[in-house]
XYZ file of C-alpha atoms in Angstrom:
384
model
C -81.972 65.851 115.855
C -85.549 64.610 115.529
C -88.091 63.113 117.924
C -87.406 59.697 116.367
C -83.684 60.023 117.082
C -84.383 60.696 120.761
C -86.724 57.693 120.924
C -83.976 55.468 119.481
C -81.648 56.532 122.284
C -84.308 56.000 124.979
C -84.967 52.517 123.558
C -81.215 51.790 123.542
C -81.534 48.149 124.660
C -83.266 47.322 121.373
C -81.550 49.948 119.210
C -77.998 48.878 120.047
C -78.721 45.273 119.050
C -80.062 46.493 115.699
C -76.984 48.733 115.254
C -79.150 51.812 114.805
C -77.288 54.958 113.789
C -77.882 58.261 115.550
C -76.836 61.785 114.505
C -73.904 63.004 116.531
C -72.268 66.425 116.340
C -69.626 66.912 119.028
C -68.913 70.292 120.562
C -65.179 69.634 120.147
C -62.986 67.203 118.202
C -59.662 65.879 119.516
C -57.194 64.446 117.003
C -53.894 62.671 117.525
C -51.139 63.509 115.039
C -51.398 60.360 112.899
C -55.123 60.959 112.467
C -54.865 64.745 112.502
C -52.249 64.996 109.757
C -54.501 63.397 107.066
C -57.289 65.778 108.145
C -54.927 68.708 107.713
C -53.936 67.460 104.247
C -57.616 67.054 103.306
C -58.321 70.640 104.381
C -55.338 71.834 102.318
C -56.619 69.895 99.272
C -60.057 71.445 99.667
C -58.488 74.885 99.855
C -56.624 74.169 96.597
C -59.916 73.162 94.983
C -61.616 76.324 96.251
C -58.787 78.432 94.840
C -59.166 76.792 91.408
C -62.893 77.576 91.524
C -62.092 81.219 92.186
C -63.487 81.135 95.732
C -61.684 82.346 98.850
C -59.825 79.244 100.148
C -59.772 80.678 103.686
C -63.448 79.701 103.944
C -62.359 76.085 104.476
C -62.075 75.559 108.245
C -63.312 73.051 110.851
C -67.008 73.544 111.677
C -66.423 72.811 115.380
C -63.276 73.508 117.425
C -60.608 70.902 116.648
C -57.524 70.221 118.748
C -54.631 68.205 117.282
C -52.220 66.868 119.894
C -48.852 65.825 118.473
C -48.804 62.495 120.272
C -45.472 60.861 119.438
C -43.255 58.168 120.907
C -39.734 59.426 121.488
C -37.067 56.791 120.879
C -34.696 56.500 123.825
C -31.431 56.710 121.865
C -29.742 58.527 124.771
C -30.194 57.278 128.336
C -28.786 57.770 131.856
C -27.868 61.360 131.200
C -29.216 64.689 132.406
C -29.293 65.687 128.730
C -31.231 62.587 127.613
C -34.625 64.282 127.230
C -33.234 67.191 125.211
C -31.032 64.951 123.037
C -33.847 62.499 122.285
C -36.257 65.329 121.463
C -33.740 66.853 119.033
C -33.386 63.505 117.270
C -37.166 63.201 117.155
C -37.523 66.601 115.486
C -34.808 65.751 112.952
C -36.519 62.484 111.991
C -39.968 64.080 111.714
C -38.963 67.449 110.215
C -41.347 67.277 107.227
C -44.360 66.114 109.243
C -43.824 68.707 111.965
C -43.367 71.459 109.357
C -46.768 70.622 107.848
C -48.407 70.673 111.282
C -46.674 73.966 112.117
C -48.156 75.493 108.950
C -51.614 74.224 109.890
C -51.404 75.820 113.337
C -51.588 79.294 111.795
C -53.389 78.564 108.513
C -56.776 77.479 109.893
C -59.357 79.013 112.175
C -61.114 76.950 114.835
C -58.091 74.651 115.075
C -55.519 74.368 117.878
C -52.360 72.303 117.400
C -50.533 71.253 120.576
C -46.791 70.918 119.797
C -44.612 67.816 120.409
C -43.335 67.184 123.913
C -46.472 68.485 125.630
C -47.979 65.096 126.500
C -50.208 62.509 124.876
C -53.934 62.159 124.299
C -56.523 59.424 123.971
C -59.738 59.599 121.995
C -62.774 57.549 121.205
C -65.228 57.835 118.232
C -68.992 57.440 118.323
C -70.576 55.448 115.521
C -73.673 53.324 116.076
C -75.616 53.402 119.353
C -73.590 51.100 121.633
C -74.617 48.474 124.137
C -73.605 49.173 127.750
C -71.981 46.434 129.852
C -72.257 46.824 133.619
C -69.160 45.827 135.609
C -69.724 45.707 139.359
C -66.696 46.157 141.640
C -66.878 45.345 145.345
C -64.527 44.560 148.213
C -61.105 46.182 148.621
C -57.646 45.518 147.186
C -55.294 43.583 149.429
C -52.000 45.112 150.603
C -49.355 44.943 147.909
C -51.837 44.675 145.044
C -51.629 47.726 142.774
C -53.993 49.388 140.345
C -51.926 47.883 137.519
C -52.584 44.390 138.908
C -56.291 45.212 139.099
C -56.464 46.576 135.569
C -54.826 43.449 134.127
C -57.471 41.336 135.878
C -60.295 43.570 134.607
C -58.842 43.572 131.079
C -58.676 39.786 130.942
C -62.293 39.451 132.141
C -63.624 42.000 129.638
C -61.737 40.516 126.678
C -63.161 37.108 127.542
C -66.663 38.604 127.866
C -66.410 40.495 124.567
C -66.959 44.262 124.685
C -65.823 45.443 121.232
C -67.998 48.361 120.130
C -69.617 48.609 123.579
C -69.459 50.994 126.516
C -68.401 49.577 129.896
C -69.770 51.262 133.022
C -68.176 50.369 136.355
C -70.493 50.561 139.323
C -70.994 49.382 142.905
C -71.336 51.018 146.326
C -67.829 50.018 147.441
C -66.387 51.977 144.532
C -66.522 55.017 146.775
C -63.301 53.635 148.297
C -61.577 53.212 144.910
C -59.193 56.139 144.439
C -59.648 58.486 141.497
C -56.233 57.610 139.945
C -57.111 53.899 140.160
C -60.411 54.567 138.356
C -58.512 56.461 135.662
C -56.058 53.570 135.277
C -58.922 51.124 134.646
C -60.755 53.467 132.266
C -57.553 54.248 130.373
C -57.112 50.593 129.403
C -60.286 50.582 127.266
C -58.260 50.082 124.035
C -56.749 46.929 125.555
C -60.029 45.341 126.567
C -61.600 46.472 123.299
C -64.429 48.718 124.493
C -65.252 52.052 122.884
C -64.971 53.557 126.357
C -64.767 52.433 129.978
C -66.167 54.941 132.457
C -67.086 55.519 136.087
C -70.068 57.598 137.228
C -69.399 61.168 138.342
C -69.282 61.547 142.154
C -68.083 64.061 144.716
C -64.366 63.379 144.143
C -64.860 64.222 140.459
C -66.166 67.630 141.499
C -63.185 68.101 143.815
C -60.905 67.310 140.864
C -62.639 69.985 138.772
C -62.017 72.560 141.512
C -58.412 71.429 141.913
C -57.802 71.920 138.180
C -58.992 75.522 138.133
C -62.763 75.454 137.589
C -64.682 78.083 139.521
C -67.109 77.160 142.287
C -69.936 78.558 140.160
C -69.012 76.370 137.174
C -68.747 73.259 139.369
C -72.155 74.015 140.938
C -73.748 74.241 137.486
C -72.096 70.966 136.434
C -73.305 69.199 139.590
C -76.858 70.533 139.196
C -76.976 69.412 135.556
C -75.670 65.907 136.357
C -78.059 65.452 139.270
C -81.039 66.656 137.198
C -80.174 64.098 134.521
C -79.544 61.315 137.084
C -75.888 60.997 136.069
C -74.434 61.883 139.476
C -73.779 59.160 142.041
C -74.005 59.895 145.760
C -72.710 56.847 147.607
C -74.455 58.010 150.800
C -77.857 57.561 149.157
C -79.627 54.228 148.497
C -78.201 52.465 145.443
C -80.427 52.602 142.338
C -80.650 49.412 140.292
C -79.414 50.097 136.752
C -80.196 48.214 133.551
C -77.350 46.981 131.362
C -77.046 44.841 128.258
C -74.947 42.315 130.209
C -73.318 42.097 133.619
C -69.915 41.265 135.132
C -68.636 41.551 138.685
C -65.324 41.300 140.513
C -64.445 41.022 144.181
C -61.377 43.278 144.503
C -60.090 41.020 147.279
C -59.530 38.344 144.600
C -57.105 40.461 142.560
C -53.456 39.444 142.985
C -50.020 40.647 141.932
C -49.462 39.774 138.287
C -47.583 40.548 135.098
C -48.647 40.508 131.468
C -47.081 38.973 128.421
C -44.722 37.828 127.193
C -46.152 39.475 124.057
C -49.666 40.833 124.666
C -50.672 43.157 127.532
C -53.872 41.213 128.214
C -52.085 37.869 128.736
C -52.255 38.003 132.524
C -49.881 35.834 134.534
C -49.965 35.691 138.376
C -46.571 36.765 139.722
C -46.197 33.492 141.626
C -46.554 31.565 138.338
C -44.229 33.762 136.281
C -41.222 31.378 136.272
C -43.315 28.342 135.354
C -45.154 30.290 132.660
C -41.896 31.564 131.131
C -40.423 28.062 130.838
C -43.694 26.883 129.271
C -43.439 29.718 126.723
C -39.970 28.524 125.731
C -41.383 25.049 125.053
C -44.694 26.026 123.401
C -45.046 26.282 119.613
C -44.488 29.726 118.106
C -47.368 32.060 118.927
C -48.459 34.652 121.468
C -47.504 32.320 124.316
C -44.717 30.363 122.691
C -41.224 30.507 121.191
C -40.530 26.817 120.378
C -36.925 26.967 121.606
C -35.310 23.486 121.523
C -34.453 22.098 124.965
C -30.737 21.945 124.175
C -30.701 25.695 123.390
C -32.766 27.017 126.292
C -29.723 27.490 128.546
C -27.527 28.922 125.781
C -25.438 31.979 126.780
C -24.219 34.510 124.214
C -21.320 36.816 125.109
C -20.579 40.188 123.527
C -18.551 43.342 124.172
C -20.351 46.467 125.363
C -18.205 49.592 125.820
C -15.224 47.530 126.854
C -17.166 45.177 129.142
C -18.033 41.529 128.628
C -21.811 41.101 128.610
C -23.875 37.923 128.644
C -27.353 37.330 127.278
C -29.588 34.302 127.582
C -33.289 33.543 127.207
C -35.197 35.678 129.712
C -32.466 38.300 130.171
C -33.847 41.804 130.768
C -32.621 44.240 128.082
C -35.179 47.042 128.440
C -36.440 48.444 131.760
C -38.959 51.178 131.016
C -41.615 52.897 133.084
C -43.864 54.364 130.440
C -47.424 54.905 129.166
C -49.992 57.186 130.704
C -51.740 54.154 132.266
C -48.894 53.662 134.737
C -47.231 57.060 134.996
C -50.425 59.006 135.722
C -51.115 56.986 138.870
C -49.186 58.533 141.802
C -49.540 55.433 143.992
C -48.001 53.145 141.387
C -45.183 55.613 140.705
C -44.385 56.019 144.399
C -44.350 52.217 144.811
C -41.906 51.835 141.907
C -39.711 54.576 143.392
C -39.642 52.872 146.786
C -38.724 49.531 145.190
C -35.910 51.232 143.250
C -34.690 53.009 146.402
C -34.602 49.756 148.367
C -32.768 48.022 145.495
C -30.093 50.753 145.520
C -29.719 50.472 149.294
C -29.161 46.714 148.932
C -26.395 47.306 146.391
C -28.279 46.139 143.310
C -27.222 47.761 140.036
C -28.617 47.911 136.518
C -26.378 46.288 133.921
C -24.955 49.032 131.638
C -26.312 47.346 128.483
C -29.918 47.475 129.734
C -31.804 50.402 128.190
C -33.645 52.267 130.964
C -36.197 55.051 130.656
C -38.883 56.833 132.640
C -41.281 58.487 130.210
C -44.353 60.088 131.814
C -47.257 60.397 129.396
C -48.111 63.863 130.655
C -46.246 67.077 131.321
C -48.261 67.424 134.522
C -46.955 64.073 135.783
C -43.393 65.212 135.084
C -43.985 68.372 137.111
C -45.391 66.661 140.191
C -42.578 64.093 140.127
C -40.022 66.896 140.033
C -41.805 68.736 142.829
C -41.594 65.574 144.923
C -37.814 65.663 144.436
C -37.433 62.407 142.521
C -34.339 60.707 143.931
C -33.209 59.366 140.541
C -33.131 55.778 141.754
C -35.512 54.708 138.977
C -32.887 55.550 136.349
């Protein structure tokens, strides 16, 4: 790292427009299995080459600590059974036997590398390349009753995709953010791949420090972290006067304007207000084939197809629900959203509503921690 490199970062407003490269050596690398497996194979190939040269192949190892998380999507072949998780995991291991065997070998073959086994949870990563531009997104106001973090994130995603943030950082700011819960912040930040940014982030504040303590960091470590962040003006204290920040471009959203919505029918960023869902769906049936269209002839839109399912007569038509899944870390890591879905399911059961037996249902938390706190809260099972 040279003096010129530091000056490029300080002059980021100009440097990011010129796509200036900066040296970057992380203290730790996180890899997901589909990116980690090729790395493992490359290391093995280099070891073969070293062996042919008569050099100790064990010298080939990651320079910095590398963690590979076996992030995989388990197919829900078995459902509505207390043995579903175990049965689906066994099928997953059978289908991926060769890949898992290679990763298992790598877990003991290399130094400076940790491989987290399947079934432990998923991981997200971002890569740094050229010096990015930073888009400021101001949030103010408060969400109305009944509007969830998922509704908010769909609104934010649509705005950012329209603005264009590919290859950029998005920083969310605003004094009223002090009232935005930590899980809701995480939900918004976690959708960065959907709105196209390299990363979406919120400034560190006192609740972040409380989270560090809650997850096992010592008071001494948290004090050092806080002192470092404050010294580098990266800590936000909402009780102090707000400091005007400089960004490449600006967006803002009054949280009171967010409303209940859904996404789709094909892309997660195609936001549709809940009140317009029926009208939008019928328009999709009429529209030409595309992300918002199926081009179904008028005379076939009310067509009903009957079939036998385990001895029962089932009926399907356009718009019939066939999969009901609560999944992805974006939703399942937010306790408020999960509790809301549980309460809706509980009320539906009390009213006598039932899920058709041919609808595939699943609840797949993206984290082992989420699974544990749901179990500790004595999940009633209504969501199945």
